[in-house]
Amino acid sequence: MGKNHDDDRDYLPLFETKSSKNCTQFRLFVGTMLVGICSIFVYRLWYMPLPTKEEGVVLIIRIIRLWAWIGVFLSELWFTLYWFVKIVVRWNPVYRHTFKDRLTLKYGEKDLPGVDIFVCTADPKAEPPLMVVNTVLSVMAYNYPPEKLSVYLSDDGASDLTFYALLEASKFSKEWLPFCNKFRVEPRSPEAYFTKAPQPLDDDHRYHWASIKRLYEDMKIRIESATKAGQISEAIRKENKGFLEWDFVSSRRDHQTIIQILIDGRNPKAVDIDEHPLPTLVYLAREKRPKYHHNFKAGAMNSLIRVSAQISDAPIILNVDCDMYSNYSESVRDAMCFFLDEKKGDEIAFVQFPQAFENLTENDIYSSSLRVIMETMHDDPKVELRGYDTNGGPCYIGTGCFHRRESLSGKTYNEASKVLLDWKRKNEDDEGISAEALEETSKVLASCTYEENTRWGKEMGVMYGCLVEDILTGLMIQCRGWRSVYYNPKRKAFLGAAPTTLQQALVQHKRWGEGNLQIFFSRYCPLKHGYKKIPLGLRLSYLVSLLWSLNCLASLYYVIMPSLCLLKGISLFPQVSNIWAVPFLYVFFGNRAYSLGELLMCGGTCREWLNYQRVWLFKRTTSYFFSFLDFVLRLLGFTDAPFIITAKVVDDDVSERYERELIEFGTTSPMFTILTTLSLLYAWGFIWGLKRLVFTEQSLVLNPFTLQTVLCGLLVFINLPIYQAIFIRKDKGTLPNSVIYQSIMLTLVTCSIVHY
Ligand SMILES: *[C@@H]1O[C@H](CO)[C@@H](O)[C@H](O)[C@H]1NC(C)=O
Ligand SMILES: *[C@@H]1O[C@H](CO)[C@@H](O)[C@H](O)[C@H]1NC(C)=O
């Protein structure tokens, strides 16, 4: 464009993008895998057991064998298809590096754009107010000019307890922020800091540390006792007129909009104890009425977008879940490096940080770290979000993401004004408006009726009507011509709480699976909707998660059928001595070895890998199966599944078992019944397989059942914790008896049908 050489010479990039060096081994591996897979297909077609002229029982067995064979073949075709999209994602990953020091060199503190930070909470029981305010305090304390930060807490639970906690936090921040700045405290969530960081050594620091700690502990006690009591005492209510609003709240589903500007950053009096300005802090509970659908978190986000536009109108928006505190105070600057880069910054709509967890056990029993999706090591060659990045930008995963306000509110890349630095704080124009007046004018923006007959939720803001609104929103932004960036610094920017029971982990994935499937079958399916808008590679990358649920069919078939066929004496795999056994062994063990290598390179352990394989199997046979069922039922108009918030509080003994890495069952759930039934089925199949191997003249290598028995044996091995829960464990977190009895009945019925 109009740039001449001199401009180019002055251009100092704020970030760099490197592609990975050692892709060659990976590509070789993919090549050999492809040969293996093709050989399997040839084998399946060549040796298809077509029925011959026999009659009676033999014929029936042959027909069953044919169908079993075709099913296995179709499953293998599916796995190959899915494997292919995963390869697309991993083909040419890139990684990013930022130059934060150049940022201030170039722009100076004064010219940095403002950031509006959205924290969303929905339920004071599942998400304790103390945790919420820790997150709020951690983002208020970013190392960024405080007059440019505004923090908005959206409380969909409309709870005065949360409001009270926020009020306490606003007072505490006056001490906490100067302390953080003075001693360069990390992390800046007080709870995490006081429990994790070592005590300071020098006297001055220690003196301050002790006094701040005492203040924090006092606040903690006040918030926790209010939370425990479940209500706010009269004395406290009198202190702040904000509580008067709750006189009109009849329930969390029926109330007016509540907006309280707790700290008005424009006000010269809003300063901390060192007379430095404070970030703006706003509490928002949008209006809810039973007659209007509130669209869950997407609705809350859209209200926040409008209200914040009225109050601070910063060009960059950060949104975090209330359990994800900031673990690094420089992250805002990292994100700015992408947005403010002169050459490549314009087209970037959002910068996605990975979701990292702090409550993981050593070997991550529920495999929640999604380590391979998020990945921790810097130049590991093949990881999913990184691969998305190469293909046109990662998806938006709903938390830990910096957005450009323009792209989030529906502009296409071309119409958006390109220069972020023109930004001026709104309050410079409306200095005169009081906080009360701003609250009043913003109320209407968060009302139930505001969005009627508007494009909100359809083209503007976060999309409605989808269980994974974030993925869909990110996709729509990319289809409007924007790019996105995945940034995964070594030191994690945000830390959240991982699920601590198996049920939570599975239910979370059920929702994700279903939401992704909705997108796949909607008119926004990236294959169709993204045509000519986003690159083919990105359209295919989206399929990795969009097809999660559909994996259940092939997976269930592939684990159930070989076991059942062992009972019936039907062989589905070649003998070990047969040359055709080689591709099966290579593809199966090659892929396992590869995933083990990938995880070890990302910093995992072998046990973790085993857990990962187990949870992977559990998810495919239960979470995804149920999300598929729910999706079908919903299509037929049967259910209206509610949005389930994953609880962030757990009992002490549950946590204790979690620490010991014992899988927590504890409740009755159809998912557990399926898991238990399946594991009994594998065990039964394995026993019959062994019988067929031992009581026969044939040697192992010639026996047609060897591979099948090995497969069952591996399934049994991976399910050991379930047998342990059935037969050995006696603690409260073990499988309930009702689940065990149901499963035994189901297994008996299935096996006797098969044996018959
Ligand atoms: C997370 O871990 C910490 C320390 O191990 C523990 O105190 C806390 O209760 C855990 N939180 C949850 C939600 O399990
Ligand atoms: C969180 O921040 C602390 C320093 O405050 C750092 O030591 C730790 O490694 C970070 N956690 C992660 C997971 O990066």
Short mmCIF file of C-alpha atoms in Angstrom, two decimals, residues 96-297:
data_model
loop_
_atom_site.label_atom_id
_atom_site.label_comp_id
_atom_site.label_asym_id
_atom_site.label_seq_id
_atom_site.Cartn_x
_atom_site.Cartn_y
_atom_site.Cartn_z
CA ARG A 96 4.41 -17.00 18.44
CA HIS A 97 6.70 -14.85 20.41
CA THR A 98 6.03 -11.29 21.59
CA PHE A 99 8.38 -8.35 22.23
CA LYS A 100 6.80 -6.57 25.14
CA ASP A 101 9.69 -4.20 25.66
CA ARG A 102 9.21 -2.75 22.18
CA LEU A 103 5.60 -1.99 22.99
CA THR A 104 6.35 0.78 25.46
CA LEU A 105 9.33 1.90 23.44
CA LYS A 106 7.06 2.48 20.54
CA TYR A 107 3.88 3.76 22.05
CA GLY A 108 4.61 4.88 25.58
CA GLU A 109 2.26 4.15 28.43
CA LYS A 110 -0.05 7.03 27.55
CA ASP A 111 -0.97 5.75 24.13
CA LEU A 112 -1.86 2.21 25.03
CA PRO A 113 -5.48 1.35 24.26
CA GLY A 114 -7.95 0.66 27.03
CA VAL A 115 -9.10 -2.80 28.00
CA ASP A 116 -12.51 -3.81 29.30
CA ILE A 117 -12.33 -7.01 31.28
CA PHE A 118 -15.43 -9.18 31.60
CA VAL A 119 -15.72 -11.72 34.35
CA CYS A 120 -18.84 -13.88 34.20
CA THR A 121 -20.36 -15.72 37.11
CA ALA A 122 -23.73 -17.40 37.32
CA ASP A 123 -24.32 -19.06 40.63
CA PRO A 124 -22.96 -18.18 44.09
CA LYS A 125 -23.25 -21.82 45.19
CA ALA A 126 -21.28 -23.42 42.38
CA GLU A 127 -18.95 -20.47 42.06
CA PRO A 128 -18.14 -19.15 45.54
CA PRO A 129 -17.97 -15.33 45.74
CA LEU A 130 -14.52 -15.52 47.28
CA MET A 131 -13.18 -17.28 44.21
CA VAL A 132 -14.90 -14.76 41.97
CA VAL A 133 -13.38 -11.76 43.69
CA ASN A 134 -9.96 -13.35 43.64
CA THR A 135 -10.26 -13.50 39.89
CA VAL A 136 -11.48 -9.91 39.81
CA LEU A 137 -8.60 -8.72 41.97
CA SER A 138 -6.09 -10.57 39.84
CA VAL A 139 -7.25 -8.80 36.69
CA MET A 140 -7.57 -5.41 38.36
CA ALA A 141 -3.91 -5.73 39.28
CA TYR A 142 -2.61 -6.14 35.74
CA ASN A 143 0.58 -4.26 35.11
CA TYR A 144 -1.12 -1.81 32.79
CA PRO A 145 -2.10 1.85 33.25
CA PRO A 146 -5.00 1.48 35.71
CA GLU A 147 -7.00 4.34 34.22
CA LYS A 148 -7.20 2.24 31.06
CA LEU A 149 -8.56 -0.85 32.74
CA SER A 150 -12.22 -1.43 33.53
CA VAL A 151 -13.41 -4.61 35.15
CA TYR A 152 -17.01 -5.73 34.77
CA LEU A 153 -18.48 -8.54 36.80
CA SER A 154 -21.59 -10.03 35.28
CA ASP A 155 -23.58 -11.87 37.90
CA ASP A 156 -26.28 -14.03 36.37
CA GLY A 157 -27.10 -15.33 39.81
CA ALA A 158 -28.08 -11.76 40.82
CA SER A 159 -26.76 -12.56 44.25
CA ASP A 160 -26.25 -9.95 46.92
CA LEU A 161 -23.55 -12.22 48.31
CA THR A 162 -21.51 -11.78 45.15
CA PHE A 163 -22.20 -8.08 45.21
CA TYR A 164 -21.07 -7.89 48.81
CA ALA A 165 -17.88 -9.78 48.01
CA LEU A 166 -17.18 -7.39 45.16
CA LEU A 167 -17.74 -4.44 47.44
CA GLU A 168 -15.23 -5.87 49.88
CA ALA A 169 -12.81 -6.49 47.01
CA SER A 170 -13.13 -2.89 45.84
CA LYS A 171 -11.99 -1.73 49.26
CA PHE A 172 -9.24 -4.29 49.49
CA SER A 173 -7.95 -3.35 46.04
CA LYS A 174 -6.86 0.01 47.40
CA GLU A 175 -4.23 -1.80 49.43
CA TRP A 176 -3.66 -4.78 47.21
CA LEU A 177 -2.83 -2.96 43.97
CA PRO A 178 -0.09 -0.75 45.42
CA PHE A 179 1.35 -3.78 47.20
CA CYS A 180 1.45 -5.72 43.92
CA ASN A 181 3.11 -2.86 42.09
CA LYS A 182 5.62 -2.12 44.76
CA PHE A 183 6.84 -5.67 45.22
CA ARG A 184 6.08 -7.00 41.74
CA VAL A 185 3.91 -9.67 43.20
CA GLU A 186 3.02 -12.73 41.11
CA PRO A 187 0.44 -14.18 40.80
CA ARG A 188 -1.93 -11.34 41.64
CA SER A 189 -4.84 -13.34 42.90
CA PRO A 190 -4.44 -12.88 46.66
CA GLU A 191 -5.58 -16.41 47.50
CA ALA A 192 -3.10 -17.96 45.08
CA TYR A 193 -0.36 -15.59 46.17
CA PHE A 194 -0.70 -16.24 49.87
CA THR A 195 -1.02 -20.00 49.48
CA LYS A 196 1.65 -20.51 46.83
CA ALA A 197 4.28 -17.83 46.76
CA PRO A 198 7.07 -18.15 49.32
CA GLN A 199 7.26 -15.65 52.16
CA PRO A 200 9.41 -12.65 51.25
CA LEU A 201 12.81 -12.38 52.87
CA ASP A 202 13.62 -8.70 53.25
CA ASP A 203 12.16 -6.82 56.19
CA ASP A 204 10.24 -4.07 54.49
CA HIS A 205 8.58 -6.52 52.17
CA ARG A 206 7.77 -8.93 54.95
CA TYR A 207 6.23 -6.23 57.05
CA HIS A 208 3.90 -5.23 54.25
CA TRP A 209 3.26 -8.83 53.39
CA ALA A 210 2.07 -9.63 56.89
CA SER A 211 -0.22 -6.64 57.08
CA ILE A 212 -1.77 -7.26 53.65
CA LYS A 213 -2.16 -10.89 54.49
CA ARG A 214 -4.04 -10.00 57.63
CA LEU A 215 -6.32 -7.67 55.67
CA TYR A 216 -6.96 -10.41 53.17
CA GLU A 217 -7.69 -13.01 55.82
CA ASP A 218 -10.15 -10.65 57.49
CA MET A 219 -11.91 -10.02 54.22
CA LYS A 220 -11.95 -13.73 53.51
CA ILE A 221 -13.61 -14.46 56.84
CA ARG A 222 -16.23 -11.78 56.27
CA ILE A 223 -17.07 -13.02 52.77
CA GLU A 224 -17.08 -16.65 53.75
CA SER A 225 -19.25 -16.15 56.78
CA ALA A 226 -21.76 -14.17 54.73
CA THR A 227 -21.70 -16.92 52.10
CA LYS A 228 -22.22 -19.55 54.74
CA ALA A 229 -25.10 -17.69 56.30
CA GLY A 230 -26.56 -17.29 52.85
CA GLN A 231 -27.56 -13.71 53.50
CA ILE A 232 -26.22 -10.27 54.21
CA SER A 233 -26.66 -8.92 57.71
CA GLU A 234 -28.67 -5.75 58.32
CA ALA A 235 -25.58 -3.88 59.50
CA ILE A 236 -23.77 -4.47 56.24
CA ARG A 237 -26.83 -3.71 54.15
CA LYS A 238 -27.01 -0.28 55.72
CA GLU A 239 -23.47 0.56 54.72
CA ASN A 240 -24.05 0.64 51.01
CA LYS A 241 -27.11 1.89 49.21
CA GLY A 242 -26.44 -0.65 46.47
CA PHE A 243 -28.09 -3.32 48.60
CA LEU A 244 -31.39 -1.47 48.28
CA GLU A 245 -31.67 -2.89 44.78
CA TRP A 246 -32.18 -6.36 46.25
CA ASP A 247 -35.46 -5.20 47.81
CA PHE A 248 -36.88 -5.54 44.32
CA VAL A 249 -35.30 -8.86 43.42
CA SER A 250 -37.93 -11.57 43.75
CA SER A 251 -35.73 -14.38 42.45
CA ARG A 252 -32.63 -14.86 40.35
CA ARG A 253 -34.87 -15.40 37.36
CA ASP A 254 -37.09 -12.41 37.93
CA HIS A 255 -35.50 -9.07 38.65
CA GLN A 256 -34.64 -5.65 37.26
CA THR A 257 -31.23 -4.67 35.91
CA ILE A 258 -28.74 -3.90 38.64
CA ILE A 259 -25.72 -1.82 37.69
CA GLN A 260 -23.38 -0.49 40.33
CA ILE A 261 -20.21 1.37 39.49
CA LEU A 262 -18.19 0.48 42.57
CA ILE A 263 -15.07 2.31 41.48
CA ASP A 264 -15.45 5.08 38.97
CA GLY A 265 -12.03 5.33 37.34
CA ARG A 266 -12.88 8.77 35.92
CA ASN A 267 -13.34 10.19 39.35
CA PRO A 268 -10.11 11.83 40.59
CA LYS A 269 -11.02 10.64 44.07
CA ALA A 270 -10.87 6.99 43.03
CA VAL A 271 -7.32 6.36 44.12
CA ASP A 272 -5.48 3.74 46.12
CA ILE A 273 -3.58 4.41 49.32
CA ASP A 274 -0.59 5.65 47.29
CA GLU A 275 -2.79 8.14 45.42
CA HIS A 276 -2.52 6.19 42.17
CA PRO A 277 -5.67 5.86 40.08
CA LEU A 278 -7.69 2.68 40.31
CA PRO A 279 -9.32 0.70 37.51
CA THR A 280 -13.04 1.12 37.06
CA LEU A 281 -15.05 -1.65 38.70
CA VAL A 282 -18.64 -2.38 37.76
CA TYR A 283 -21.18 -4.88 39.02
CA LEU A 284 -23.87 -5.92 36.57
CA ALA A 285 -26.84 -8.23 36.94
CA ARG A 286 -28.81 -7.92 33.74
CA GLU A 287 -32.58 -7.91 33.83
CA LYS A 288 -34.24 -11.32 33.87
CA ARG A 289 -37.92 -12.06 33.49
CA PRO A 290 -39.51 -15.49 33.30
CA LYS A 291 -41.10 -14.69 29.96
CA TYR A 292 -37.84 -13.88 28.23
CA HIS A 293 -35.13 -16.34 27.33
CA HIS A 294 -31.85 -15.15 28.77
CA ASN A 295 -29.46 -17.09 26.51
CA PHE A 296 -27.10 -18.09 29.30
CA LYS A 297 -23.55 -16.85 29.11
#
